[in-house]
mmCIF file of C-alpha atoms and ligand atoms in Angstrom:
data_model
loop_
_atom_site.group_PDB
_atom_site.id
_atom_site.type_symbol
_atom_site.label_atom_id
_atom_site.label_comp_id
_atom_site.label_asym_id
_atom_site.label_seq_id
_atom_site.Cartn_x
_atom_site.Cartn_y
_atom_site.Cartn_z
ATOM 1 C CA MET M 20 95.124 72.774 46.534
ATOM 2 C CA VAL M 21 97.315 75.545 45.498
ATOM 3 C CA LEU M 22 96.887 78.671 47.577
ATOM 4 C CA LYS M 23 97.645 82.008 46.231
ATOM 5 C CA GLY M 24 99.834 84.280 48.241
ATOM 6 C CA THR M 25 96.953 86.357 50.154
ATOM 7 C CA HIS M 26 94.950 83.097 50.812
ATOM 8 C CA LYS M 27 98.030 81.291 52.181
ATOM 9 C CA THR M 28 98.426 84.463 54.652
ATOM 10 C CA ASN M 29 94.979 84.248 55.800
ATOM 11 C CA LEU M 30 95.148 80.646 56.467
ATOM 12 C CA VAL M 31 98.232 81.118 58.480
ATOM 13 C CA VAL M 32 96.427 84.037 60.608
ATOM 14 C CA LEU M 33 93.391 81.927 61.015
ATOM 15 C CA VAL M 34 95.456 78.876 62.409
ATOM 16 C CA VAL M 35 97.382 81.400 64.727
ATOM 17 C CA LEU M 36 93.826 82.956 65.784
ATOM 18 C CA ALA M 37 92.419 79.539 66.467
ATOM 19 C CA ILE M 38 95.416 78.462 68.602
ATOM 20 C CA THR M 39 95.532 81.657 70.607
ATOM 21 C CA GLY M 40 91.733 81.804 71.067
ATOM 22 C CA TRP M 41 91.830 78.079 72.299
ATOM 23 C CA ASN M 42 94.470 78.851 74.787
ATOM 24 C CA ASN M 43 92.469 81.979 76.082
ATOM 25 C CA PHE M 44 89.415 79.770 76.250
ATOM 26 C CA THR M 45 91.257 77.081 78.066
ATOM 27 C CA THR M 46 92.834 79.542 80.502
ATOM 28 C CA ALA M 47 89.514 81.418 81.117
ATOM 29 C CA SER M 48 87.416 78.276 81.765
ATOM 30 C CA ASN M 49 89.934 76.335 84.089
ATOM 31 C CA PRO M 50 89.747 77.636 87.745
ATOM 32 C CA LYS M 51 92.948 75.749 88.651
ATOM 33 C CA THR M 52 95.024 78.022 86.231
ATOM 34 C CA PRO M 53 98.663 78.149 87.472
ATOM 35 C CA GLY M 54 99.220 81.206 89.439
ATOM 36 C CA ILE M 55 102.376 81.921 91.485
ATOM 37 C CA ASP M 56 104.483 78.925 90.908
ATOM 38 C CA GLU M 57 106.207 79.120 94.255
ATOM 39 C CA MET M 58 102.800 78.834 96.307
ATOM 40 C CA VAL M 59 102.393 75.642 94.528
ATOM 41 C CA LYS M 60 106.025 74.423 94.852
ATOM 42 C CA GLU M 61 105.738 75.274 98.519
ATOM 43 C CA GLN M 62 102.325 73.675 99.126
ATOM 44 C CA ILE M 63 100.599 76.851 100.189
ATOM 45 C CA VAL M 64 98.247 75.280 97.416
ATOM 46 C CA PRO M 65 96.643 72.989 98.922
ATOM 47 C CA ASP M 66 97.500 73.504 102.419
ATOM 48 C CA VAL M 67 95.849 76.993 102.678
ATOM 49 C CA ILE M 68 94.037 77.869 99.326
ATOM 50 C CA ASP M 69 92.802 75.564 96.530
ATOM 51 C CA ALA M 70 94.539 77.721 93.645
ATOM 52 C CA ALA M 71 97.477 80.234 93.731
ATOM 53 C CA PRO M 72 96.746 83.720 93.016
ATOM 54 C CA LYS M 73 98.368 85.217 89.766
ATOM 55 C CA ALA M 74 99.677 88.654 91.395
ATOM 56 C CA VAL M 75 102.236 88.887 93.748
ATOM 57 C CA LEU M 76 101.456 90.961 96.652
ATOM 58 C CA ASP M 77 104.295 93.522 97.414
ATOM 59 C CA VAL M 78 105.017 93.101 101.160
ATOM 60 C CA LYS M 79 107.918 95.349 102.603
ATOM 61 C CA TYR M 80 109.348 95.403 106.185
ATOM 62 C CA GLU M 81 111.866 98.323 107.189
ATOM 63 C CA THR M 82 114.749 96.687 105.850
ATOM 64 C CA VAL M 83 113.691 93.437 104.023
ATOM 65 C CA GLU M 84 111.172 92.409 101.297
ATOM 66 C CA VAL M 85 108.976 89.363 101.019
ATOM 67 C CA LYS M 86 110.003 87.328 98.059
ATOM 68 C CA LEU M 87 107.944 84.216 97.365
ATOM 69 C CA GLY M 88 109.313 81.792 100.117
ATOM 70 C CA ASN M 89 112.587 83.732 100.810
ATOM 71 C CA VAL M 90 113.851 82.929 104.406
ATOM 72 C CA LEU M 91 113.785 86.207 106.882
ATOM 73 C CA THR M 92 114.313 86.154 110.669
ATOM 74 C CA PRO M 93 111.918 87.222 113.091
ATOM 75 C CA THR M 94 114.007 89.996 114.101
ATOM 76 C CA GLN M 95 113.666 91.505 110.544
ATOM 77 C CA VAL M 96 109.855 91.157 110.435
ATOM 78 C CA LYS M 97 108.918 92.102 114.008
ATOM 79 C CA ASN M 98 106.705 95.272 112.878
ATOM 80 C CA PRO M 99 104.040 95.739 110.575
ATOM 81 C CA PRO M 100 105.104 95.823 106.921
ATOM 82 C CA ASN M 101 103.711 97.965 104.096
ATOM 83 C CA ILE M 102 101.773 96.161 101.541
ATOM 84 C CA THR M 103 100.726 97.401 97.935
ATOM 85 C CA TRP M 104 99.044 95.590 95.195
ATOM 86 C CA ASN M 105 97.106 96.756 92.009
ATOM 87 C CA ALA M 106 93.863 98.081 93.937
ATOM 88 C CA ASP M 107 90.962 99.814 92.579
ATOM 89 C CA SER M 108 90.241 102.741 94.870
ATOM 90 C CA ASN M 109 86.445 102.103 94.398
ATOM 91 C CA LYS M 110 86.689 98.527 95.741
ATOM 92 C CA LEU M 111 86.929 97.009 99.192
ATOM 93 C CA TYR M 112 89.700 94.398 100.310
ATOM 94 C CA LEU M 113 90.506 91.882 102.992
ATOM 95 C CA LEU M 114 94.360 91.207 104.037
ATOM 96 C CA TYR M 115 94.940 87.945 105.612
ATOM 97 C CA MET M 116 98.468 86.791 107.045
ATOM 98 C CA ALA M 117 98.662 83.486 108.792
ATOM 99 C CA ASP M 118 101.097 80.666 109.575
ATOM 100 C CA PRO M 119 99.839 77.227 108.700
ATOM 101 C CA ASP M 120 102.936 75.311 110.291
ATOM 102 C CA GLY M 121 102.389 75.487 113.974
ATOM 103 C CA PRO M 122 104.270 73.852 115.776
ATOM 104 C CA THR M 123 105.864 72.484 112.956
ATOM 105 C CA ARG M 124 105.077 72.001 109.080
ATOM 106 C CA LYS M 125 105.464 68.230 109.333
ATOM 107 C CA ASP M 126 102.848 68.327 112.109
ATOM 108 C CA PRO M 127 100.630 71.487 111.883
ATOM 109 C CA ILE M 128 98.067 70.812 114.577
ATOM 110 C CA PHE M 129 97.233 74.424 115.100
ATOM 111 C CA ARG M 130 96.090 74.700 111.369
ATOM 112 C CA GLU M 131 96.373 78.130 110.280
ATOM 113 C CA PHE M 132 97.450 80.631 113.035
ATOM 114 C CA ILE M 133 96.307 84.063 112.357
ATOM 115 C CA HIS M 134 98.761 86.825 112.297
ATOM 116 C CA TRP M 135 96.812 89.797 110.702
ATOM 117 C CA LEU M 136 93.283 90.040 109.346
ATOM 118 C CA VAL M 137 91.897 93.243 108.235
ATOM 119 C CA GLY M 138 88.732 93.710 105.922
ATOM 120 C CA ASN M 139 86.966 96.536 104.302
ATOM 121 C CA ILE M 140 90.004 98.238 103.171
ATOM 122 C CA PRO M 141 89.214 101.006 100.769
ATOM 123 C CA GLY M 142 91.752 100.853 97.916
ATOM 124 C CA THR M 143 95.155 100.253 99.406
ATOM 125 C CA GLU M 144 94.495 102.115 102.535
ATOM 126 C CA ILE M 145 95.217 99.486 105.001
ATOM 127 C CA SER M 146 95.037 101.983 107.952
ATOM 128 C CA LYS M 147 91.342 102.485 107.007
ATOM 129 C CA GLY M 148 90.116 99.154 107.230
ATOM 130 C CA LYS M 149 88.387 97.072 109.868
ATOM 131 C CA ILE M 150 90.928 95.105 112.018
ATOM 132 C CA VAL M 151 89.636 91.649 112.859
ATOM 133 C CA ALA M 152 92.970 90.539 114.087
ATOM 134 C CA GLU M 153 95.776 93.085 114.866
ATOM 135 C CA PHE M 154 99.132 92.442 113.377
ATOM 136 C CA LEU M 155 101.044 89.945 115.537
ATOM 137 C CA ALA M 156 104.792 89.490 114.987
ATOM 138 C CA SER M 157 106.123 86.039 113.777
ATOM 139 C CA GLY M 158 107.556 83.930 116.597
ATOM 140 C CA PRO M 159 108.176 80.085 115.415
ATOM 141 C CA PRO M 160 109.172 77.843 118.494
ATOM 142 C CA LYS M 161 112.783 76.872 118.981
ATOM 143 C CA GLY M 162 113.829 73.780 117.129
ATOM 144 C CA ALA M 163 110.568 73.993 115.010
ATOM 145 C CA GLY M 164 112.163 74.408 111.671
ATOM 146 C CA LEU M 165 110.826 77.097 108.933
ATOM 147 C CA HIS M 166 107.301 78.246 109.049
ATOM 148 C CA ARG M 167 105.503 79.610 105.852
ATOM 149 C CA TYR M 168 104.175 83.013 106.762
ATOM 150 C CA THR M 169 101.596 83.536 104.165
ATOM 151 C CA PHE M 170 99.994 86.832 102.982
ATOM 152 C CA LEU M 171 96.755 86.794 100.837
ATOM 153 C CA MET M 172 94.501 89.535 99.608
ATOM 154 C CA TYR M 173 91.109 89.158 98.741
ATOM 155 C CA GLU M 174 88.549 91.638 96.854
ATOM 156 C CA GLN M 175 85.390 91.683 98.778
ATOM 157 C CA PRO M 176 81.873 91.582 96.720
ATOM 158 C CA ASN M 177 80.802 94.263 99.172
ATOM 159 C CA LYS M 178 81.040 96.030 102.524
ATOM 160 C CA LEU M 179 81.020 93.276 105.324
ATOM 161 C CA LYS M 180 80.025 93.021 108.905
ATOM 162 C CA PHE M 181 82.404 90.609 110.771
ATOM 163 C CA GLU M 182 80.875 88.436 113.430
ATOM 164 C CA GLU M 183 84.354 87.476 114.842
ATOM 165 C CA LYS M 184 85.610 89.204 117.867
ATOM 166 C CA LEU M 185 88.552 91.503 117.654
ATOM 167 C CA MET M 186 91.818 89.520 118.126
ATOM 168 C CA SER M 187 94.147 91.850 120.316
ATOM 169 C CA ASN M 188 98.032 91.438 119.745
ATOM 170 C CA ARG M 189 98.423 91.252 123.516
ATOM 171 C CA SER M 190 97.302 87.722 123.320
ATOM 172 C CA VAL M 191 96.866 84.632 121.086
ATOM 173 C CA GLU M 192 93.143 83.829 121.908
ATOM 174 C CA GLY M 193 91.110 82.926 119.141
ATOM 175 C CA ARG M 194 94.122 82.930 116.631
ATOM 176 C CA GLY M 195 94.715 79.137 116.038
ATOM 177 C CA ASN M 196 92.607 76.656 114.302
ATOM 178 C CA PHE M 197 91.671 78.832 111.537
ATOM 179 C CA ILE M 198 90.767 77.997 108.254
ATOM 180 C CA ILE M 199 90.552 80.827 105.576
ATOM 181 C CA ARG M 200 88.771 78.663 103.003
ATOM 182 C CA ASN M 201 85.890 78.513 105.338
ATOM 183 C CA PHE M 202 86.103 82.175 106.144
ATOM 184 C CA ALA M 203 86.176 82.953 102.476
ATOM 185 C CA LYS M 204 83.299 80.898 101.758
ATOM 186 C CA LYS M 205 81.137 82.303 104.850
ATOM 187 C CA TYR M 206 81.702 85.823 103.556
ATOM 188 C CA ASN M 207 81.654 85.218 99.753
ATOM 189 C CA LEU M 208 85.308 86.254 98.936
ATOM 190 C CA GLY M 209 86.238 83.622 96.166
ATOM 191 C CA GLU M 210 89.901 83.147 95.600
ATOM 192 C CA PRO M 211 92.403 85.594 96.772
ATOM 193 C CA ILE M 212 93.709 88.035 94.002
ATOM 194 C CA ALA M 213 97.260 88.345 95.348
ATOM 195 C CA GLY M 214 99.702 86.639 97.328
ATOM 196 C CA ASN M 215 103.142 86.299 98.763
ATOM 197 C CA PHE M 216 104.991 84.256 101.694
ATOM 198 C CA PHE M 217 108.264 84.370 103.442
ATOM 199 C CA GLN M 218 109.838 81.504 105.738
ATOM 200 C CA ALA M 219 111.130 81.904 109.217
ATOM 201 C CA GLU M 220 112.498 80.013 112.127
ATOM 202 C CA TRP M 221 113.262 80.872 115.625
ATOM 203 C CA ASP M 222 116.043 83.309 116.629
ATOM 204 C CA ASP M 223 116.601 85.174 119.744
ATOM 205 C CA TYR M 224 114.329 87.582 119.314
ATOM 206 C CA VAL M 225 111.244 85.154 119.608
ATOM 207 C CA PRO M 226 111.513 85.132 123.498
ATOM 208 C CA THR M 227 110.707 88.860 123.544
ATOM 209 C CA ILE M 228 107.592 88.109 121.323
ATOM 210 C CA HIS M 229 106.451 85.075 123.572
ATOM 211 C CA LYS M 230 107.060 87.095 126.935
ATOM 212 C CA TYR M 231 105.032 90.039 125.430
ATOM 213 C CA LEU M 232 102.162 87.566 124.728
ATOM 214 C CA ASN M 233 102.532 85.664 128.022
ATOM 215 C CA ILE M 234 103.228 82.437 126.280
ATOM 216 C CA THR M 235 105.865 79.640 127.390
ATOM 217 C CA MET M 236 107.123 77.201 124.657
HETATM 218 C C1 NAG F 4 106.010 102.334 105.135
HETATM 219 O O1 NAG F 4 105.709 103.468 104.093
HETATM 220 C C2 NAG F 4 105.981 104.819 104.645
HETATM 221 C C3 NAG F 4 105.617 105.935 103.644
HETATM 222 O O2 NAG F 4 106.143 105.550 102.705
HETATM 223 C C4 NAG F 4 107.371 105.177 105.238
HETATM 224 O O3 NAG F 4 107.271 106.173 106.032
HETATM 225 C C5 NAG F 4 107.549 103.592 106.240
HETATM 226 O O4 NAG F 4 108.836 103.783 106.812
HETATM 227 C C6 NAG F 4 107.188 102.552 105.553
HETATM 228 N N1 NAG F 4 107.301 101.513 106.559
HETATM 229 C C7 NAG F 4 107.915 100.101 106.341
HETATM 230 C C8 NAG F 4 107.661 99.260 107.213
HETATM 231 O O5 NAG F 4 108.477 100.033 105.050
HETATM 232 C C1 NAG F 5 99.631 95.698 117.628
HETATM 233 O O1 NAG F 5 98.477 96.152 116.568
HETATM 234 C C2 NAG F 5 98.516 97.523 116.532
HETATM 235 C C3 NAG F 5 97.237 97.755 115.998
HETATM 236 O O2 NAG F 5 97.224 97.184 114.588
HETATM 237 C C4 NAG F 5 99.781 97.919 115.921
HETATM 238 O O3 NAG F 5 99.788 99.383 115.654
HETATM 239 C C5 NAG F 5 100.896 97.491 116.613
HETATM 240 O O4 NAG F 5 102.222 97.658 115.839
HETATM 241 C C6 NAG F 5 100.855 96.022 117.089
HETATM 242 N N1 NAG F 5 101.927 95.743 118.188
HETATM 243 C C7 NAG F 5 102.892 94.802 117.714
HETATM 244 C C8 NAG F 5 103.800 94.729 118.789
HETATM 245 O O5 NAG F 5 103.156 94.177 116.558
#
């Protein structure tokens, strides 16, 4: 078959359309589509979530920024960070920060330890959300190596009424043995829309946090 010029071009366009169309189709139909690579590489997937979010949550402490697994010190991350993401002001969001590596990443008997949990966040205004767990600074035990402090943002399907008791940051009560997968299922949150994480190990600020919490390690 001999194709004339324009037919040839049409054929090329069709083939290109078919290939890109197929790619879109396979992407949309596969819930395990790769998201943030570093969350897979450092095994936040599958330790905490089933699929990595596609968007990076912007997390900034006073002097440092969280960058997909970078190593920060407890001194640098002791106060609540500013968090931004591509939010729709008409929607409600839920923020989760946790450490799945207590007491050590190799032997995580505490499962996920909640550091921060805020729901019903209107748009990006975390301060207007409903606190379930107050922000608690990161204090990994001495000699326990690096812990992965993980941030996840969920988009809520509707306004929620949380059954969980408020967790104060004057104590660690209720914070261990948490599983965000179960919580997300219970409140119909789906998979997170954005995420980020840093890693940290003990430094000499940790005893101050533990003293404040009345815990000995
Ligand atoms: C968060 O943002 C506010 C307003 O821009 C700023 O005043 C504050 O210092 C920031 N805090 C941190 C931890 O970056
Ligand atoms: C404890 O939680 C409150 C309320 O969320 C917060 O303002 C404060 O910074 C937290 N304190 C510490 C030491 O992190």
